[in-house]
Amino acid sequence: MSQKVLIIDDDPAVSNFIKYRLSKKSYQVKHVDNGIEGLDAIRDFEPDLVILDMMMPGVDGREVAEQVREHGLIDPNRIIVLSGKKMTDEIKALFDIGIHDYIQKPFSIDLLLLRIERALASLKSR
Amino acid sequence: MIDLLEHYAVAIMAILLGVVLAMFLVLIFFAILNRLWHNRGISRKREASESIQPLIYSYLDGSINRSDFAARLKNKHDITATWESIEIMIDNLSGEERKKLQMLLDLPPIKKHFLRKLNSRKPISLAQACVYFSKKTLTDKSIAVRLSVLQEHSYNVIAYAATLALVNTTNQGFRDMALLRFLLRKNNASMAVSDIIFKYYDISDDKEVAAEKLEFFVMNPDIPDKTRAAVIRMFPELGFYQTADTLRDLLQINVKNDPTGELTAALLGVLIDFSDQKLREIVEKHRLWESPSREVRLKVPGVYADIYGEETTRILLGLAHDPELEVRMAAQRQLLKHRPLISESRFEPDISTEWRAMKKSGDADVSNG
């Protein structure tokens, strides 16, 4: 069965592109564009990996990660965060929550796909 | 006679009512037509967006080439949809994808569309055109001249976008002129200044020369203090540690003649970031803890983060009585760090009381935090 990736990002052009590239690699991909729907999708879709954008209106990426840990929705180690800003304190806080990885925008799509594949492989081998 | 007048009055009223009714019907007709036209535009835009986005993805992964993509651009909705997708993607993607997206922006129909906007009188069209030219590498001198004119536009957003576009040129002379023209403007937003400085530096081939230029610009007294402060605040982010001597000189020159304290506060903040060893001398020479500017007083405790001693304690305790809460808190935070080295009995009774109260609330802060 193909592995499931959930993208939580309010920017459709980029997240659709990530979805397009992941779908070509036979991943089962779902995209939602805000934090609240993201939390619902984590419960319902039960993703193997979450690609989470940091800057979103309303519930932002950090709040989503905190909620995931607080309510034990999935292991926070299944989250890769995307962010457009160098926010050292925010990134430290996210690693304290237990996220798997952090990728800064602008990013190379090939590098992102590689990090996703590696993350999924390492999570599977646990 | 009266009957005849009544007859005319009724006829005139009927005609007037008829005219009003006709006008009303015509207005309703145009309102409906306008709504239909608007809805049609929205649906065509959505259709264009839905069909263009997958094409961009196919182009990026090499399934189709640039000419195939160009052949699919049928109308202005397709061009707008292409631009709207690329505008966001280009900021988020790096490497090969970004280069390929920039090549799409150079397609003749897209370029023509924005050239028309660049000569429009509508501020929204001008802003869009400037943003377009800031995303692609600018090589055309005639466009650069037009953008230079737009740098003087009364709308700050247009001046900002035109500067971003000009900073994106390959000609270093043009870039420097454009940056200086922008910095000399009054009322620039600090965020706009940071964006432009970052782009200017980021795409400079010779980073050393770019750093020297920025160092030179912040010494220019013709540039408003607020703008100079915004440029200076970018220095730690750009790693300009070599500028510490220049910034210290500027602080010395400026400190007595800075009515708002904005430039002094920015210089203090950056020199604290750079861990400048000579900063304390200037602070004490000019007794900056007594500055009328709240922003300047707020920075002073940071200067003493790693300096212990009687004088430090005296200054920090003085700031701990500051009328501004944030200044008191900043001083209190430093005092808590210095706490093991301070003897309470050496202070005046009122200071000692304040100090104990601060220690108590500081302890509560620490244990709550």
Coordinates of C-alpha atoms in Angstrom, one line a residue:
Chain A
M1 CA 0.0 0.0 0.0
S2 CA 1.3 3.5 -0.9
Q3 CA 2.4 5.8 1.9
K4 CA 0.3 8.8 2.8
V5 CA 1.5 12.3 2.8
L6 CA -0.5 15.3 4.1
I7 CA 0.4 18.8 3.0
I8 CA -0.9 21.7 5.2
D9 CA -0.1 24.9 3.3
D10 CA -2.2 28.0 2.5
D11 CA -0.3 28.6 -0.8
P12 CA -2.0 26.5 -3.5
A13 CA 0.5 27.0 -6.3
V14 CA 3.4 25.5 -4.4
S15 CA 1.5 22.8 -2.5
N16 CA -0.2 21.6 -5.6
F17 CA 3.3 21.3 -7.2
I18 CA 4.6 19.3 -4.3
K19 CA 1.4 17.2 -4.5
Y20 CA 1.9 16.7 -8.3
R21 CA 5.5 15.5 -7.8
L22 CA 4.7 13.2 -4.9
S23 CA 1.7 11.7 -6.8
K24 CA 4.0 10.9 -9.7
K25 CA 6.1 8.9 -7.2
S26 CA 2.9 6.9 -6.2
Y27 CA 2.4 8.5 -2.8
Q28 CA -1.2 9.0 -1.7
V29 CA -1.3 12.8 -1.1
K30 CA -3.9 15.1 0.5
H31 CA -3.7 18.9 0.7
V32 CA -5.5 21.2 3.0
D33 CA -4.9 25.0 3.2
N34 CA -5.3 25.8 6.9
G35 CA -4.3 24.6 10.3
I36 CA -7.8 23.7 11.6
E37 CA -8.5 21.5 8.6
G38 CA -5.0 20.2 8.9
L39 CA -5.7 18.9 12.4
D40 CA -8.9 17.2 11.2
A41 CA -7.1 15.7 8.2
I42 CA -4.4 14.3 10.5
R43 CA -7.1 12.5 12.5
D44 CA -9.1 11.3 9.4
F45 CA -6.4 10.7 6.8
E46 CA -3.8 9.2 9.3
P47 CA -0.8 10.3 7.2
D48 CA 2.6 8.7 7.4
L49 CA 4.2 12.1 7.0
V50 CA 3.0 15.7 7.3
I51 CA 4.5 18.6 5.3
L52 CA 3.5 21.6 7.4
D53 CA 3.9 25.3 6.4
M54 CA 4.9 27.5 9.3
M55 CA 3.2 30.8 8.2
M56 CA -0.5 30.4 7.8
P57 CA -3.4 32.7 8.8
G58 CA -5.3 31.7 11.9
V59 CA -3.8 28.5 13.4
D60 CA -0.2 28.5 12.2
G61 CA 2.3 25.7 11.8
R62 CA 3.7 25.9 15.3
E63 CA 0.2 25.7 16.8
V64 CA -0.6 22.7 14.7
A65 CA 2.6 20.9 15.8
E66 CA 1.8 21.8 19.5
Q67 CA -1.8 20.4 19.1
V68 CA -0.5 17.3 17.5
R69 CA 1.8 16.6 20.4
E70 CA -0.7 17.7 23.1
H71 CA -3.5 15.5 21.8
G72 CA -1.2 12.6 20.6
L73 CA -2.7 12.7 17.1
I74 CA 0.5 11.3 15.5
D75 CA 4.1 11.2 16.5
P76 CA 5.4 14.8 15.9
N77 CA 8.5 13.1 14.4
R78 CA 6.3 12.6 11.4
I79 CA 6.2 16.3 10.6
I80 CA 8.5 18.2 8.2
V81 CA 8.1 22.0 8.6
L82 CA 8.5 24.5 5.7
S83 CA 9.2 28.1 6.5
G84 CA 10.0 31.2 4.6
K85 CA 11.8 33.0 7.4
K86 CA 14.9 32.4 9.4
M87 CA 13.3 32.3 12.9
T88 CA 15.9 30.6 15.1
D89 CA 13.8 30.6 18.2
E90 CA 10.7 29.3 16.4
I91 CA 12.7 26.5 14.8
K92 CA 14.3 25.5 18.2
A93 CA 10.8 25.4 19.7
L94 CA 9.6 23.2 16.8
F95 CA 12.5 20.8 17.4
D96 CA 11.6 20.8 21.1
I97 CA 8.1 19.7 20.1
G98 CA 9.8 16.8 18.3
I99 CA 9.4 17.5 14.5
H100 CA 11.4 15.4 12.1
D101 CA 13.0 18.1 9.9
Y102 CA 12.9 21.8 8.9
I103 CA 13.2 23.1 5.3
Q104 CA 13.6 26.7 4.5
K105 CA 11.9 28.4 1.6
P106 CA 13.0 28.9 -1.2
F107 CA 13.8 25.2 -1.6
S108 CA 14.7 22.9 -4.4
I109 CA 11.8 20.5 -5.1
D110 CA 14.2 17.6 -5.7
L111 CA 15.9 18.2 -2.3
L112 CA 12.4 18.3 -0.7
L113 CA 11.4 15.0 -2.3
L114 CA 14.7 13.4 -1.2
R115 CA 14.1 14.5 2.4
I116 CA 10.6 13.2 2.3
E117 CA 11.7 9.9 1.0
R118 CA 14.4 9.6 3.6
A119 CA 12.1 10.6 6.4
L120 CA 9.5 8.0 5.3
A121 CA 12.2 5.3 5.0
S122 CA 13.7 6.1 8.5
L123 CA 10.2 6.2 10.1
K124 CA 9.3 2.9 8.4
S125 CA 12.5 1.2 9.7
R126 CA 11.7 2.0 13.3
Chain B
M1 CA -59.9 75.7 -18.1
I2 CA -59.1 74.0 -14.8
D3 CA -60.0 70.6 -16.4
L4 CA -57.6 71.2 -19.2
L5 CA -54.8 72.1 -16.7
E6 CA -55.5 69.0 -14.7
H7 CA -55.4 67.0 -17.9
Y8 CA -52.0 68.4 -18.7
A9 CA -50.7 67.9 -15.2
V10 CA -51.8 64.3 -15.2
A11 CA -50.2 63.8 -18.7
I12 CA -46.9 65.3 -17.5
M13 CA -46.8 63.2 -14.4
A14 CA -47.5 60.1 -16.4
I15 CA -44.6 61.0 -18.8
L16 CA -42.2 61.7 -15.9
L17 CA -43.2 58.4 -14.2
G18 CA -42.7 56.6 -17.5
V19 CA -39.2 58.2 -17.9
V20 CA -38.2 57.3 -14.3
L21 CA -39.5 53.7 -14.8
A22 CA -37.6 53.4 -18.1
M23 CA -34.4 54.7 -16.4
F24 CA -34.9 52.2 -13.6
L25 CA -35.3 49.3 -16.0
V26 CA -32.3 50.4 -18.0
L27 CA -30.2 50.6 -14.8
I28 CA -31.4 47.1 -13.7
F29 CA -30.6 45.8 -17.1
F30 CA -27.0 47.1 -16.9
A31 CA -26.6 45.9 -13.4
I32 CA -27.6 42.4 -14.4
L33 CA -25.4 42.6 -17.5
N34 CA -22.5 43.8 -15.4
R35 CA -23.0 41.0 -12.9
L36 CA -23.1 38.4 -15.6
W37 CA -20.0 39.8 -17.2
H38 CA -18.2 39.8 -13.9
N39 CA -19.2 36.2 -13.1
R40 CA -18.1 35.2 -16.6
G41 CA -14.7 36.8 -16.0
I42 CA -14.4 35.0 -12.7
S43 CA -15.3 31.6 -14.2
R44 CA -12.9 32.2 -17.1
K45 CA -10.2 33.1 -14.7
R46 CA -10.8 30.0 -12.6
E47 CA -10.8 27.8 -15.8
A48 CA -7.6 29.4 -16.9
S49 CA -6.0 28.9 -13.5
E50 CA -7.1 25.2 -13.5
S51 CA -5.7 24.5 -16.9
I52 CA -2.5 26.6 -16.6
Q53 CA -1.2 25.2 -13.3
P54 CA -0.8 21.6 -14.5
L55 CA 0.9 23.0 -17.6
I56 CA 3.4 24.8 -15.4
Y57 CA 4.1 21.6 -13.5
S58 CA 4.5 19.6 -16.7
Y59 CA 6.9 22.3 -18.0
L60 CA 8.9 22.2 -14.7
D61 CA 9.3 18.4 -14.8
G62 CA 10.3 18.5 -18.5
S63 CA 7.1 16.9 -20.0
I64 CA 6.6 19.9 -22.2
N65 CA 9.0 22.6 -23.4
R66 CA 8.8 26.4 -23.3
S67 CA 7.4 26.7 -26.8
D68 CA 4.7 24.2 -26.1
F69 CA 3.7 26.2 -23.1
A70 CA 3.7 29.5 -25.1
A71 CA 1.4 27.9 -27.6
R72 CA -1.2 27.3 -24.9
L73 CA -1.4 30.9 -23.9
K74 CA -4.6 31.9 -25.7
N75 CA -5.9 35.0 -24.0
K76 CA -5.3 37.5 -21.1
H77 CA -6.9 35.2 -18.6
D78 CA -4.2 32.6 -19.4
I79 CA -1.5 35.2 -19.0
T80 CA -2.9 36.4 -15.7
A81 CA -3.2 32.8 -14.4
T82 CA 0.4 32.0 -15.5
W83 CA 1.6 35.1 -13.7
E84 CA -0.3 34.5 -10.5
S85 CA 1.0 31.0 -10.2
I86 CA 4.6 31.9 -11.1
E87 CA 4.7 34.9 -8.8
I88 CA 4.2 32.8 -5.7
M89 CA 6.2 29.8 -6.9
I90 CA 9.2 31.8 -7.9
D91 CA 9.6 33.0 -4.2
N92 CA 9.3 29.5 -2.8
L93 CA 11.4 27.4 -5.2
S94 CA 15.1 27.6 -5.8
G95 CA 17.6 26.1 -8.2
E96 CA 16.6 24.7 -11.6
E97 CA 12.9 25.3 -11.1
R98 CA 13.3 29.0 -10.3
K99 CA 15.4 29.5 -13.5
K100 CA 12.8 27.7 -15.6
L101 CA 10.0 29.9 -14.1
Q102 CA 12.0 33.0 -14.9
M103 CA 12.3 31.8 -18.5
L104 CA 8.5 31.5 -18.7
L105 CA 8.3 35.1 -17.5
D106 CA 10.3 36.2 -20.5
L107 CA 7.8 34.8 -22.9
P108 CA 6.8 37.6 -25.4
P109 CA 3.0 37.6 -24.6
I110 CA 3.6 37.8 -20.9
K111 CA 6.3 40.5 -21.3
K112 CA 4.0 42.5 -23.7
H113 CA 1.1 42.3 -21.2
F114 CA 3.2 43.8 -18.4
L115 CA 4.9 46.4 -20.7
R116 CA 1.4 47.8 -21.4
K117 CA 0.7 47.9 -17.6
L118 CA 4.0 49.7 -17.0
N119 CA 2.8 52.6 -19.1
S120 CA -0.7 52.6 -17.6
R121 CA -1.9 55.4 -15.3
K122 CA -3.6 53.0 -12.9
P123 CA -1.6 52.6 -9.7
I124 CA -2.6 48.9 -9.4
S125 CA -1.4 48.2 -13.0
L126 CA 1.9 50.0 -12.3
A127 CA 2.5 48.1 -9.1
Q128 CA 1.8 44.8 -10.8
A129 CA 4.2 45.7 -13.7
C130 CA 6.9 46.6 -11.2
V131 CA 6.5 43.4 -9.3
Y132 CA 6.7 41.5 -12.6
F133 CA 10.0 43.2 -13.5
S134 CA 11.3 42.5 -10.0
K135 CA 10.9 38.8 -10.4
K136 CA 12.7 38.5 -13.8
T137 CA 16.2 39.5 -14.6
L138 CA 16.0 43.0 -16.0
T139 CA 18.2 43.7 -19.0
D140 CA 16.2 46.3 -21.0
K141 CA 17.5 49.8 -20.4
S142 CA 14.3 51.6 -21.6
I143 CA 12.4 49.8 -18.9
A144 CA 15.0 50.7 -16.3
V145 CA 14.4 54.4 -17.2
R146 CA 10.7 54.1 -16.8
L147 CA 11.2 52.3 -13.5
S148 CA 13.5 55.1 -12.3
V149 CA 10.7 57.6 -12.9
L150 CA 8.3 55.4 -11.0
Q151 CA 10.6 55.5 -8.0
E152 CA 9.4 59.0 -7.5
H153 CA 5.7 58.0 -7.5
S154 CA 3.6 59.3 -4.7
Y155 CA 2.4 55.8 -3.8
N156 CA 5.0 54.2 -1.6
V157 CA 4.1 50.7 -2.8
I158 CA 4.9 51.7 -6.4
A159 CA 8.2 53.3 -5.5
Y160 CA 9.1 50.2 -3.5
A161 CA 8.2 47.8 -6.3
A162 CA 10.0 49.9 -8.9
T163 CA 13.1 49.9 -6.7
L164 CA 12.9 46.1 -6.2
A165 CA 12.8 45.7 -10.0
L166 CA 15.8 48.1 -10.5
V167 CA 17.8 46.4 -7.9
N168 CA 17.3 43.3 -9.9
T169 CA 19.2 44.6 -12.9
T170 CA 22.6 43.3 -13.9
N171 CA 24.1 46.8 -14.2
Q172 CA 25.8 47.6 -10.9
G173 CA 25.7 51.4 -11.5
F174 CA 21.9 51.3 -12.0
R175 CA 21.4 49.2 -8.9
D176 CA 23.4 51.6 -6.7
M177 CA 21.6 54.7 -8.1
A178 CA 18.2 53.0 -7.7
L179 CA 19.0 52.1 -4.1
L180 CA 20.2 55.5 -3.2
R181 CA 17.2 57.2 -4.8
F182 CA 14.9 55.0 -2.7
L183 CA 16.8 55.5 0.5
L184 CA 16.6 59.3 0.1
R185 CA 12.8 59.2 0.0
K186 CA 10.9 60.2 3.1
N187 CA 8.5 57.9 5.0
N188 CA 9.8 54.6 3.7
A189 CA 8.4 51.7 5.6
S190 CA 11.1 49.8 7.6
M191 CA 10.0 46.4 6.1
A192 CA 10.3 47.8 2.6
V193 CA 13.8 49.0 3.3
S194 CA 14.8 45.6 4.7
D195 CA 13.4 43.8 1.7
I196 CA 15.2 46.0 -0.8
I197 CA 18.5 45.8 1.2
F198 CA 18.3 42.0 1.4
K199 CA 17.6 41.7 -2.4
Y200 CA 20.4 44.2 -3.2
Y201 CA 22.9 42.2 -1.2
D202 CA 21.6 38.8 -2.0
I203 CA 22.1 39.2 -5.8
S204 CA 25.3 41.2 -5.7
D205 CA 28.2 39.4 -7.4
D206 CA 30.7 41.1 -5.2
K207 CA 29.4 40.9 -1.7
E208 CA 32.4 42.9 -0.3
V209 CA 31.7 45.8 -2.6
A210 CA 28.0 45.6 -1.8
A211 CA 28.7 45.7 2.0
E212 CA 31.0 48.8 1.5
K213 CA 28.3 50.5 -0.4
L214 CA 25.7 49.9 2.3
E215 CA 28.2 51.1 4.9
F216 CA 28.7 54.2 2.9
F217 CA 24.9 54.8 2.6
V218 CA 24.3 54.6 6.3
M219 CA 26.9 57.4 6.8
N220 CA 24.9 59.7 4.5
P221 CA 23.1 62.3 6.6
D222 CA 20.7 63.2 3.7
I223 CA 19.1 59.8 4.1
P224 CA 16.3 60.0 6.8
D225 CA 17.3 58.6 10.2
K226 CA 14.4 56.1 10.2
T227 CA 15.6 54.7 6.9
R228 CA 19.3 54.6 8.0
A229 CA 18.2 52.8 11.2
A230 CA 16.3 50.2 9.1
V231 CA 19.4 49.6 6.9
I232 CA 21.6 49.3 10.0
R233 CA 19.3 46.7 11.6
M234 CA 19.9 44.5 8.6
F235 CA 23.7 44.4 9.2
P236 CA 23.7 41.4 11.7
E237 CA 21.5 39.4 9.4
L238 CA 23.9 40.0 6.5
G239 CA 26.9 39.2 8.8
F240 CA 28.5 42.7 8.4
Y241 CA 30.8 42.3 11.5
Q242 CA 33.5 44.2 9.7
T243 CA 31.4 47.4 9.9
A244 CA 31.6 47.7 13.7
D245 CA 34.2 50.5 13.6
T246 CA 32.2 52.5 11.2
L247 CA 29.0 52.0 13.2
R248 CA 30.7 53.1 16.4
D249 CA 32.0 56.2 14.7
L250 CA 28.5 57.0 13.5
L251 CA 27.2 56.5 17.0
Q252 CA 29.8 59.0 18.4
I253 CA 28.9 61.6 15.7
N254 CA 25.1 61.1 16.0
V255 CA 24.5 60.5 19.7
K256 CA 24.3 64.2 20.6
N257 CA 22.1 65.1 17.6
D258 CA 19.4 62.5 17.5
P259 CA 16.1 64.0 18.6
T260 CA 14.1 60.8 18.2
G261 CA 16.9 58.4 19.3
E262 CA 15.9 56.0 16.5
L263 CA 19.3 55.9 14.9
T264 CA 21.1 55.7 18.2
A265 CA 18.9 52.8 19.3
A266 CA 19.5 50.9 16.0
L267 CA 23.3 51.4 16.3
L268 CA 23.3 50.3 20.0
G269 CA 21.2 47.2 19.1
V270 CA 23.6 46.2 16.2
L271 CA 26.8 46.9 18.2
I272 CA 25.4 44.8 21.1
D273 CA 24.7 42.0 18.6
F274 CA 28.3 42.3 17.4
S275 CA 29.5 42.1 21.1
D276 CA 31.5 45.3 20.5
Q277 CA 34.0 45.8 23.3
K278 CA 34.2 49.6 23.0
L279 CA 30.5 50.3 23.2
R280 CA 30.4 50.7 27.0
E281 CA 32.8 53.7 26.8
I282 CA 30.4 55.6 24.5
V283 CA 27.4 54.7 26.6
E284 CA 29.1 55.9 29.8
K285 CA 30.6 59.0 28.2
H286 CA 27.2 60.2 27.0
R287 CA 25.3 58.8 30.0
L288 CA 22.8 57.1 27.6
W289 CA 20.8 55.7 30.5
E290 CA 19.6 59.3 30.9
S291 CA 18.6 59.7 27.2
P292 CA 15.2 61.2 26.7
S293 CA 14.5 58.4 24.1
R294 CA 12.8 55.4 25.5
E295 CA 14.3 53.2 22.7
V296 CA 17.8 54.2 23.6
R297 CA 17.3 53.6 27.4
L298 CA 15.8 50.2 26.5
K299 CA 19.0 49.2 24.8
V300 CA 21.3 50.2 27.6
P301 CA 20.8 47.1 29.8
G302 CA 21.9 44.9 26.9
V303 CA 25.3 46.7 26.8
Y304 CA 25.9 45.4 30.3
A305 CA 24.9 41.8 29.7
D306 CA 28.4 40.5 30.4
I307 CA 29.9 43.4 32.3
Y308 CA 29.8 43.1 36.1
G309 CA 30.8 45.7 38.7
E310 CA 29.7 48.5 40.9
E311 CA 29.1 51.0 38.1
T312 CA 27.0 48.5 36.1
T313 CA 24.9 47.8 39.1
R314 CA 24.4 51.5 39.8
I315 CA 23.3 52.1 36.1
L316 CA 21.0 49.1 36.0
L317 CA 19.4 50.0 39.4
G318 CA 18.8 53.5 38.0
L319 CA 17.1 52.1 34.9
A320 CA 15.1 49.8 37.2
H321 CA 13.3 53.0 38.4
D322 CA 12.6 54.2 34.8
P323 CA 9.1 55.5 34.1
E324 CA 8.8 53.1 31.2
L325 CA 7.8 49.5 32.1
E326 CA 9.8 47.9 29.3
V327 CA 13.0 49.7 30.3
R328 CA 12.4 48.6 34.0
M329 CA 11.9 45.0 32.9
A330 CA 15.0 45.0 30.7
A331 CA 17.1 46.4 33.6
Q332 CA 15.5 43.9 36.0
R333 CA 16.4 41.0 33.7
Q334 CA 20.1 42.0 33.7
L335 CA 20.1 42.6 37.5
L336 CA 18.8 39.1 38.0
K337 CA 21.8 37.8 36.1
H338 CA 24.2 39.9 38.2
R339 CA 22.4 39.1 41.4
P340 CA 25.0 36.8 43.1
L341 CA 27.6 39.6 42.9
I342 CA 25.4 42.4 44.4
S343 CA 25.3 43.2 48.1
E344 CA 21.9 44.5 49.0
S345 CA 23.0 46.4 52.1
R346 CA 25.0 48.8 50.0
F347 CA 22.0 50.5 48.5
E348 CA 19.8 53.2 49.8
P349 CA 16.7 51.9 51.7
D350 CA 14.2 52.8 48.9
I351 CA 16.4 51.1 46.2
S352 CA 16.9 48.1 48.4
T353 CA 13.1 47.8 48.9
E354 CA 12.6 48.1 45.1
W355 CA 15.4 45.6 44.6
R356 CA 13.8 43.1 46.9
A357 CA 10.5 43.6 45.2
M358 CA 12.2 43.1 41.9
K359 CA 14.0 40.0 43.1
K360 CA 10.7 38.6 44.3
S361 CA 8.8 39.2 41.1
G362 CA 11.9 38.1 39.1
D363 CA 11.9 34.8 41.1
A364 CA 8.2 34.4 40.4
D365 CA 8.9 35.2 36.7
V366 CA 11.7 32.6 36.5
S367 CA 9.8 29.9 38.3
N368 CA 6.6 30.6 36.2
G369 CA 8.6 30.7 33.0

